Amino acid sequence: MSQTAAPLVLTAEDRAELARWSQGGLPWLAERARIVLACAEPGSGVARVAAELGTSRMTVRKWRRRFAEEGLAGLADHDRPGRPVAQVVLTDQERDQLTRWARRAKSSQALALRAKIVLAVADGATNKQAAADLRVDPMTVSKWRSRFAARRCDGLDDEPRPGRPPSILLDKVEEVITATLEEMPHDATHWSRASMAERTGLSRSTIGRIWRKFDIKPHLTSTFKLSTNPLFVEKVVDVVGLYHHPPEKAVVLCVDEKSGIQALDRSQPVLPVMPGVPERRSSRRSWSGSTRPCPPGWMCT
């Protein structure tokens, strides 16, 4: 359409309706009405109308043509189909499963939210309505609606994320754990980070992370002492009582039941280190000259 096109011919009814629209509360409809009214004036052209109303020539051409073809109905917005929405129809089993996910206390918050979204759209709610009710973004509703329509309940799970490939493979981790539990270093009684790093070719920090992961502490040793004497408790009470209330003018003789050489033997076998449990050794039996203190004024041999 050229800029010197003939002006539009308006009926009295059209002019009155356009005048009312130009003063109405809808800005987009008022602008279109003013464009048509301006184009109906004698000597009007596209460039002149665009300059007077402060709009583009393309806009003037569009609404002038729409009014010439369709009349007042041409100034209204046409229905826009938009993006097709996936239809969600639930079976009884799927509805029960989604309801459990949405209500179960042990469900993750993400899974519970996704289940609520699917239940809402299955009941007929639009994406905007479900987003407003659940206080999420409409794009979130659209995403999980489409995922459920494509893959059903399995689509609500998080997809696997590959991430960075592990630098330490499982066979290397197994080698560290096996060597820690079943082998001994050639120049020490316990493994350290440095000796295990030299043994496996890994760094000290990597060895520390593996031990922490499996709760292995080769540097710790726990001691224990067992007694099979049926009167053990009574004897302990008597001995401790002498410490707390020593008698006056009394001599106490402490005689060891083993010699000094035999006292180096353990009363129980050594229990090796295990995940979550340090190495455990029974305490040595006392011998003559033990460092166990005697009460003041006592004689211990």
mmCIF file of C-alpha atoms in Angstrom:
data_model
loop_
_atom_site.group_PDB
_atom_site.id
_atom_site.type_symbol
_atom_site.label_atom_id
_atom_site.label_comp_id
_atom_site.label_asym_id
_atom_site.label_seq_id
_atom_site.Cartn_x
_atom_site.Cartn_y
_atom_site.Cartn_z
ATOM 1 C CA MET A 1 0.000 0.000 0.000
ATOM 2 C CA SER A 2 1.445 3.353 -0.963
ATOM 3 C CA GLN A 3 1.482 6.417 1.182
ATOM 4 C CA THR A 4 -1.011 8.211 -1.159
ATOM 5 C CA ALA A 5 -3.747 5.612 -0.815
ATOM 6 C CA ALA A 6 -7.330 6.824 -0.689
ATOM 7 C CA PRO A 7 -8.635 7.565 2.783
ATOM 8 C CA LEU A 8 -10.794 5.018 4.559
ATOM 9 C CA VAL A 9 -14.548 5.471 4.385
ATOM 10 C CA LEU A 10 -16.223 5.181 7.785
ATOM 11 C CA THR A 11 -19.889 4.864 8.582
ATOM 12 C CA ALA A 12 -21.371 6.892 11.378
ATOM 13 C CA GLU A 13 -21.588 3.814 13.558
ATOM 14 C CA ASP A 14 -17.945 2.896 12.876
ATOM 15 C CA ARG A 15 -16.758 6.421 13.594
ATOM 16 C CA ALA A 16 -18.682 6.584 16.875
ATOM 17 C CA GLU A 17 -17.372 3.200 17.996
ATOM 18 C CA LEU A 18 -13.800 4.121 17.058
ATOM 19 C CA ALA A 19 -14.089 7.417 18.914
ATOM 20 C CA ARG A 20 -15.273 5.554 22.018
ATOM 21 C CA TRP A 21 -12.409 3.060 21.746
ATOM 22 C CA SER A 22 -9.841 5.825 21.324
ATOM 23 C CA GLN A 23 -10.885 7.192 24.732
ATOM 24 C CA GLY A 24 -11.210 3.786 26.393
ATOM 25 C CA GLY A 25 -9.110 2.050 29.006
ATOM 26 C CA LEU A 26 -7.310 -0.397 26.718
ATOM 27 C CA PRO A 27 -4.159 1.318 25.403
ATOM 28 C CA TRP A 28 -3.566 -1.108 22.535
ATOM 29 C CA LEU A 29 -7.187 -0.802 21.285
ATOM 30 C CA ALA A 30 -7.152 2.999 21.670
ATOM 31 C CA GLU A 31 -4.000 3.251 19.538
ATOM 32 C CA ARG A 32 -5.524 1.146 16.766
ATOM 33 C CA ALA A 33 -8.723 3.209 16.788
ATOM 34 C CA ARG A 34 -6.767 6.463 16.511
ATOM 35 C CA ILE A 35 -4.804 5.032 13.562
ATOM 36 C CA VAL A 36 -8.018 4.179 11.676
ATOM 37 C CA LEU A 37 -9.594 7.565 12.454
ATOM 38 C CA ALA A 38 -6.483 9.359 11.213
ATOM 39 C CA CYS A 39 -6.397 7.274 8.040
ATOM 40 C CA ALA A 40 -10.028 8.262 7.358
ATOM 41 C CA GLU A 41 -9.191 11.947 7.200
ATOM 42 C CA PRO A 42 -8.831 13.534 3.732
ATOM 43 C CA GLY A 43 -5.237 13.790 2.482
ATOM 44 C CA SER A 44 -3.956 11.301 5.032
ATOM 45 C CA GLY A 45 -1.087 9.017 4.174
ATOM 46 C CA VAL A 46 0.895 6.351 5.952
ATOM 47 C CA ALA A 47 3.905 8.567 6.588
ATOM 48 C CA ARG A 48 1.783 11.482 7.792
ATOM 49 C CA VAL A 49 -0.324 9.343 10.157
ATOM 50 C CA ALA A 50 2.790 7.629 11.537
ATOM 51 C CA ALA A 51 4.457 10.994 12.208
ATOM 52 C CA GLU A 52 1.349 12.472 13.863
ATOM 53 C CA LEU A 53 0.747 9.487 16.172
ATOM 54 C CA GLY A 54 4.406 8.737 16.848
ATOM 55 C CA THR A 55 4.294 5.165 15.602
ATOM 56 C CA SER A 56 5.911 3.217 12.787
ATOM 57 C CA ARG A 57 4.699 3.087 9.203
ATOM 58 C CA MET A 58 4.487 -0.700 9.415
ATOM 59 C CA THR A 59 2.027 -0.441 12.299
ATOM 60 C CA VAL A 60 -0.129 2.067 10.405
ATOM 61 C CA ARG A 61 -0.199 -0.132 7.303
ATOM 62 C CA LYS A 62 -1.113 -3.205 9.340
ATOM 63 C CA TRP A 63 -4.173 -1.772 11.110
ATOM 64 C CA ARG A 64 -5.347 0.194 8.078
ATOM 65 C CA ARG A 65 -5.349 -3.044 6.071
ATOM 66 C CA ARG A 66 -6.992 -5.045 8.864
ATOM 67 C CA PHE A 67 -9.822 -2.498 9.157
ATOM 68 C CA ALA A 68 -10.309 -2.355 5.384
ATOM 69 C CA GLU A 69 -10.621 -6.154 5.227
ATOM 70 C CA GLU A 70 -12.532 -7.020 8.415
ATOM 71 C CA GLY A 71 -13.980 -3.784 9.761
ATOM 72 C CA LEU A 72 -14.083 -3.212 13.501
ATOM 73 C CA ALA A 73 -13.483 -6.925 14.172
ATOM 74 C CA GLY A 74 -10.097 -6.637 12.491
ATOM 75 C CA LEU A 75 -8.786 -4.400 15.283
ATOM 76 C CA ALA A 76 -9.182 -7.139 17.903
ATOM 77 C CA ASP A 77 -6.409 -9.596 18.670
ATOM 78 C CA HIS A 78 -6.778 -12.965 16.994
ATOM 79 C CA ASP A 79 -6.642 -16.126 19.034
ATOM 80 C CA ARG A 80 -3.091 -17.356 19.425
ATOM 81 C CA PRO A 81 -2.739 -21.130 19.725
ATOM 82 C CA GLY A 82 0.685 -20.910 21.371
ATOM 83 C CA ARG A 83 2.765 -23.929 22.256
ATOM 84 C CA PRO A 84 0.766 -27.178 22.439
ATOM 85 C CA VAL A 85 0.242 -28.436 25.976
ATOM 86 C CA ALA A 86 0.795 -32.095 26.774
ATOM 87 C CA GLN A 87 -2.345 -33.762 28.021
ATOM 88 C CA VAL A 88 -1.993 -35.625 31.322
ATOM 89 C CA VAL A 89 -4.390 -38.475 32.088
ATOM 90 C CA LEU A 90 -3.569 -40.596 35.133
ATOM 91 C CA THR A 91 -4.355 -44.211 35.801
ATOM 92 C CA ASP A 92 -5.478 -45.234 39.281
ATOM 93 C CA GLN A 93 -2.067 -46.761 39.999
ATOM 94 C CA GLU A 94 -0.219 -43.616 38.883
ATOM 95 C CA ARG A 95 -2.480 -41.365 40.953
ATOM 96 C CA ASP A 96 -1.888 -43.494 44.045
ATOM 97 C CA GLN A 97 1.870 -43.422 43.486
ATOM 98 C CA LEU A 98 1.955 -39.657 42.966
ATOM 99 C CA THR A 99 -0.219 -39.089 46.031
ATOM 100 C CA ARG A 100 2.181 -41.145 48.176
ATOM 101 C CA TRP A 101 5.170 -39.195 46.870
ATOM 102 C CA ALA A 102 3.437 -35.896 47.559
ATOM 103 C CA ARG A 103 2.414 -36.794 51.134
ATOM 104 C CA ARG A 104 5.143 -39.153 52.366
ATOM 105 C CA ALA A 105 7.439 -37.535 54.905
ATOM 106 C CA LYS A 106 10.507 -39.395 53.602
ATOM 107 C CA SER A 107 10.094 -38.140 50.029
ATOM 108 C CA SER A 108 12.551 -35.530 48.868
ATOM 109 C CA GLN A 109 11.138 -32.029 48.504
ATOM 110 C CA ALA A 110 11.926 -32.005 44.784
ATOM 111 C CA LEU A 111 10.076 -35.277 44.121
ATOM 112 C CA ALA A 112 7.099 -34.210 46.256
ATOM 113 C CA LEU A 113 6.821 -30.918 44.341
ATOM 114 C CA ARG A 114 6.933 -32.682 40.975
ATOM 115 C CA ALA A 115 4.214 -35.093 42.077
ATOM 116 C CA LYS A 116 2.013 -32.172 43.181
ATOM 117 C CA ILE A 117 2.542 -30.478 39.805
ATOM 118 C CA VAL A 118 1.426 -33.564 37.888
ATOM 119 C CA LEU A 119 -1.591 -34.060 40.145
ATOM 120 C CA ALA A 120 -2.612 -30.423 39.675
ATOM 121 C CA VAL A 121 -2.424 -30.449 35.869
ATOM 122 C CA ALA A 122 -4.131 -33.843 35.746
ATOM 123 C CA ASP A 123 -7.088 -32.308 37.597
ATOM 124 C CA GLY A 124 -7.467 -29.718 34.826
ATOM 125 C CA ALA A 125 -5.358 -26.817 36.085
ATOM 126 C CA THR A 126 -3.441 -24.789 33.542
ATOM 127 C CA ASN A 127 0.285 -24.235 33.842
ATOM 128 C CA LYS A 128 -0.255 -20.721 35.214
ATOM 129 C CA GLN A 129 -2.860 -21.862 37.736
ATOM 130 C CA ALA A 130 -0.685 -24.738 38.981
ATOM 131 C CA ALA A 131 2.332 -22.421 39.189
ATOM 132 C CA ALA A 132 0.373 -19.883 41.233
ATOM 133 C CA ASP A 133 -1.018 -22.526 43.600
ATOM 134 C CA LEU A 134 2.380 -24.196 44.167
ATOM 135 C CA ARG A 135 4.398 -20.936 44.066
ATOM 136 C CA VAL A 136 6.713 -22.006 41.273
ATOM 137 C CA ASP A 137 7.553 -20.679 37.832
ATOM 138 C CA PRO A 138 5.189 -21.654 34.964
ATOM 139 C CA MET A 139 8.196 -22.979 33.063
ATOM 140 C CA THR A 140 8.778 -25.455 35.914
ATOM 141 C CA VAL A 141 5.217 -26.724 35.577
ATOM 142 C CA SER A 142 5.584 -27.013 31.809
ATOM 143 C CA LYS A 143 8.853 -28.936 32.175
ATOM 144 C CA TRP A 144 7.547 -31.634 34.520
ATOM 145 C CA ARG A 145 4.234 -31.837 32.718
ATOM 146 C CA SER A 146 6.063 -32.685 29.493
ATOM 147 C CA ARG A 147 8.456 -35.070 31.258
ATOM 148 C CA PHE A 148 5.582 -36.990 32.822
ATOM 149 C CA ALA A 149 3.644 -37.144 29.554
ATOM 150 C CA ALA A 150 6.704 -38.600 27.815
ATOM 151 C CA ARG A 151 8.016 -41.015 30.466
ATOM 152 C CA ARG A 152 5.243 -41.213 33.077
ATOM 153 C CA CYS A 153 6.420 -41.621 36.696
ATOM 154 C CA ASP A 154 9.992 -42.444 35.677
ATOM 155 C CA GLY A 155 10.250 -38.981 34.123
ATOM 156 C CA LEU A 156 10.029 -37.331 37.546
ATOM 157 C CA ASP A 157 13.394 -38.743 38.641
ATOM 158 C CA ASP A 158 16.538 -36.717 38.175
ATOM 159 C CA GLU A 159 18.492 -37.643 35.093
ATOM 160 C CA PRO A 160 21.993 -39.049 35.711
ATOM 161 C CA ARG A 161 24.661 -36.394 35.626
ATOM 162 C CA PRO A 162 28.005 -37.676 34.366
ATOM 163 C CA GLY A 163 30.200 -34.932 35.812
ATOM 164 C CA ARG A 164 33.951 -35.279 35.909
ATOM 165 C CA PRO A 165 35.182 -38.877 35.574
ATOM 166 C CA PRO A 166 36.792 -40.185 38.784
ATOM 167 C CA SER A 167 40.552 -39.913 38.872
ATOM 168 C CA ILE A 168 40.882 -42.824 41.350
ATOM 169 C CA LEU A 169 39.292 -46.035 40.115
ATOM 170 C CA LEU A 170 37.576 -48.536 42.399
ATOM 171 C CA ASP A 171 40.284 -51.176 41.991
ATOM 172 C CA LYS A 172 42.850 -48.689 43.346
ATOM 173 C CA VAL A 173 40.603 -47.917 46.333
ATOM 174 C CA GLU A 174 40.228 -51.651 46.952
ATOM 175 C CA GLU A 175 44.001 -52.053 46.850
ATOM 176 C CA VAL A 176 44.440 -49.358 49.538
ATOM 177 C CA ILE A 177 41.793 -50.890 51.818
ATOM 178 C CA THR A 178 43.116 -54.434 51.408
ATOM 179 C CA ALA A 179 46.706 -53.409 52.058
ATOM 180 C CA THR A 180 45.714 -51.429 55.154
ATOM 181 C CA LEU A 181 43.745 -54.300 56.700
ATOM 182 C CA GLU A 182 45.799 -57.317 55.641
ATOM 183 C CA GLU A 183 49.417 -56.178 55.225
ATOM 184 C CA MET A 184 52.107 -54.662 57.428
ATOM 185 C CA PRO A 185 54.767 -52.142 56.357
ATOM 186 C CA HIS A 186 58.267 -53.610 56.205
ATOM 187 C CA ASP A 187 59.776 -51.016 58.560
ATOM 188 C CA ALA A 188 56.928 -50.222 60.965
ATOM 189 C CA THR A 189 54.071 -51.773 62.883
ATOM 190 C CA HIS A 190 51.324 -49.571 61.435
ATOM 191 C CA TRP A 191 50.613 -47.902 58.137
ATOM 192 C CA SER A 192 50.884 -44.134 57.851
ATOM 193 C CA ARG A 193 49.746 -41.856 55.047
ATOM 194 C CA ALA A 194 53.303 -41.509 53.787
ATOM 195 C CA SER A 195 54.079 -45.236 53.810
ATOM 196 C CA MET A 196 50.759 -46.146 52.173
ATOM 197 C CA ALA A 197 51.231 -43.430 49.550
ATOM 198 C CA GLU A 198 54.659 -44.872 48.734
ATOM 199 C CA ARG A 199 53.177 -48.388 48.642
ATOM 200 C CA THR A 200 50.286 -47.556 46.251
ATOM 201 C CA GLY A 201 51.661 -44.598 44.292
ATOM 202 C CA LEU A 202 48.867 -42.258 45.391
ATOM 203 C CA SER A 203 49.160 -38.938 47.179
ATOM 204 C CA ARG A 204 48.989 -38.631 50.955
ATOM 205 C CA SER A 205 45.783 -36.586 50.761
ATOM 206 C CA THR A 206 44.146 -39.287 48.625
ATOM 207 C CA ILE A 207 45.085 -41.953 51.166
ATOM 208 C CA GLY A 208 43.605 -39.787 53.928
ATOM 209 C CA ARG A 209 40.332 -39.336 52.010
ATOM 210 C CA ILE A 210 40.019 -43.083 51.388
ATOM 211 C CA TRP A 211 40.641 -43.898 55.051
ATOM 212 C CA ARG A 212 38.123 -41.290 56.175
ATOM 213 C CA LYS A 213 35.551 -42.602 53.691
ATOM 214 C CA PHE A 214 35.805 -46.125 55.118
ATOM 215 C CA ASP A 215 36.421 -44.946 58.712
ATOM 216 C CA ILE A 216 39.789 -46.694 58.988
ATOM 217 C CA LYS A 217 42.235 -45.371 61.595
ATOM 218 C CA PRO A 218 45.447 -47.425 61.578
ATOM 219 C CA HIS A 219 47.201 -44.888 63.829
ATOM 220 C CA LEU A 220 44.873 -45.638 66.768
ATOM 221 C CA THR A 221 45.231 -48.519 69.204
ATOM 222 C CA SER A 222 42.682 -49.378 71.855
ATOM 223 C CA THR A 223 43.529 -51.511 74.886
ATOM 224 C CA PHE A 224 41.315 -53.785 76.891
ATOM 225 C CA LYS A 225 41.720 -56.201 79.803
ATOM 226 C CA LEU A 226 39.436 -59.064 80.644
ATOM 227 C CA SER A 227 39.240 -60.974 83.894
ATOM 228 C CA THR A 228 37.596 -64.371 84.369
ATOM 229 C CA ASN A 229 37.849 -64.235 88.162
ATOM 230 C CA PRO A 230 34.340 -64.622 89.613
ATOM 231 C CA LEU A 231 35.339 -62.417 92.573
ATOM 232 C CA PHE A 232 36.855 -59.709 90.362
ATOM 233 C CA VAL A 233 34.367 -56.979 91.376
ATOM 234 C CA GLU A 234 34.742 -57.667 95.083
ATOM 235 C CA LYS A 235 38.544 -57.575 94.842
ATOM 236 C CA VAL A 236 38.489 -54.292 92.941
ATOM 237 C CA VAL A 237 36.278 -52.784 95.647
ATOM 238 C CA ASP A 238 38.711 -53.920 98.338
ATOM 239 C CA VAL A 239 41.792 -52.546 96.547
ATOM 240 C CA VAL A 240 40.179 -49.233 95.647
ATOM 241 C CA GLY A 241 38.929 -48.967 99.219
ATOM 242 C CA LEU A 242 42.496 -49.216 100.488
ATOM 243 C CA TYR A 243 43.461 -46.301 98.248
ATOM 244 C CA HIS A 244 40.610 -44.126 99.497
ATOM 245 C CA HIS A 245 40.805 -45.152 103.176
ATOM 246 C CA PRO A 246 44.297 -46.534 103.922
ATOM 247 C CA PRO A 247 44.580 -48.138 107.388
ATOM 248 C CA GLU A 248 47.051 -46.748 109.886
ATOM 249 C CA LYS A 249 50.300 -48.608 110.604
ATOM 250 C CA ALA A 250 49.667 -51.173 107.852
ATOM 251 C CA VAL A 251 52.056 -52.744 105.367
ATOM 252 C CA VAL A 252 50.771 -53.881 101.989
ATOM 253 C CA LEU A 253 52.799 -56.316 99.936
ATOM 254 C CA CYS A 254 52.158 -56.376 96.177
ATOM 255 C CA VAL A 255 53.358 -59.643 94.649
ATOM 256 C CA ASP A 256 53.248 -60.189 90.889
ATOM 257 C CA GLU A 257 51.954 -63.532 89.681
ATOM 258 C CA LYS A 258 54.292 -63.526 86.672
ATOM 259 C CA SER A 259 57.927 -62.810 86.108
ATOM 260 C CA GLY A 260 59.040 -59.727 84.181
ATOM 261 C CA ILE A 261 59.669 -61.721 80.986
ATOM 262 C CA GLN A 262 56.316 -63.468 81.012
ATOM 263 C CA ALA A 263 54.537 -60.212 81.718
ATOM 264 C CA LEU A 264 55.308 -59.051 78.162
ATOM 265 C CA ASP A 265 52.872 -61.635 76.789
ATOM 266 C CA ARG A 266 49.320 -60.521 76.009
ATOM 267 C CA SER A 267 46.466 -62.144 77.849
ATOM 268 C CA GLN A 268 44.338 -61.984 74.648
ATOM 269 C CA PRO A 269 45.248 -62.027 70.936
ATOM 270 C CA VAL A 270 45.579 -58.710 69.130
ATOM 271 C CA LEU A 271 42.389 -57.742 67.293
ATOM 272 C CA PRO A 272 43.305 -56.175 63.923
ATOM 273 C CA VAL A 273 42.069 -52.833 62.638
ATOM 274 C CA MET A 274 38.705 -52.876 60.850
ATOM 275 C CA PRO A 275 36.525 -50.176 59.246
ATOM 276 C CA GLY A 276 35.157 -48.158 62.140
ATOM 277 C CA VAL A 277 37.155 -50.140 64.753
ATOM 278 C CA PRO A 278 40.798 -49.372 65.705
ATOM 279 C CA GLU A 279 43.330 -52.048 66.552
ATOM 280 C CA ARG A 280 42.702 -53.478 70.028
ATOM 281 C CA ARG A 281 45.287 -54.997 72.350
ATOM 282 C CA SER A 282 44.896 -56.338 75.846
ATOM 283 C CA SER A 283 46.893 -54.462 78.444
ATOM 284 C CA ARG A 284 50.074 -56.137 79.761
ATOM 285 C CA ARG A 285 49.858 -57.895 83.085
ATOM 286 C CA SER A 286 51.585 -56.135 85.956
ATOM 287 C CA TRP A 287 54.996 -57.328 87.050
ATOM 288 C CA SER A 288 57.414 -56.601 89.868
ATOM 289 C CA GLY A 289 58.570 -53.023 89.611
ATOM 290 C CA SER A 290 55.429 -51.907 87.794
ATOM 291 C CA THR A 291 54.896 -48.181 87.346
ATOM 292 C CA ARG A 292 51.475 -48.481 88.940
ATOM 293 C CA PRO A 293 51.583 -46.105 91.934
ATOM 294 C CA CYS A 294 51.188 -47.318 95.460
ATOM 295 C CA PRO A 295 49.359 -45.385 98.185
ATOM 296 C CA PRO A 296 51.495 -43.125 100.370
ATOM 297 C CA GLY A 297 53.167 -45.039 103.153
ATOM 298 C CA TRP A 298 52.703 -48.433 101.475
ATOM 299 C CA MET A 299 55.419 -50.893 100.549
ATOM 300 C CA CYS A 300 55.053 -52.488 97.095
ATOM 301 C CA THR A 301 57.394 -55.249 95.924
#
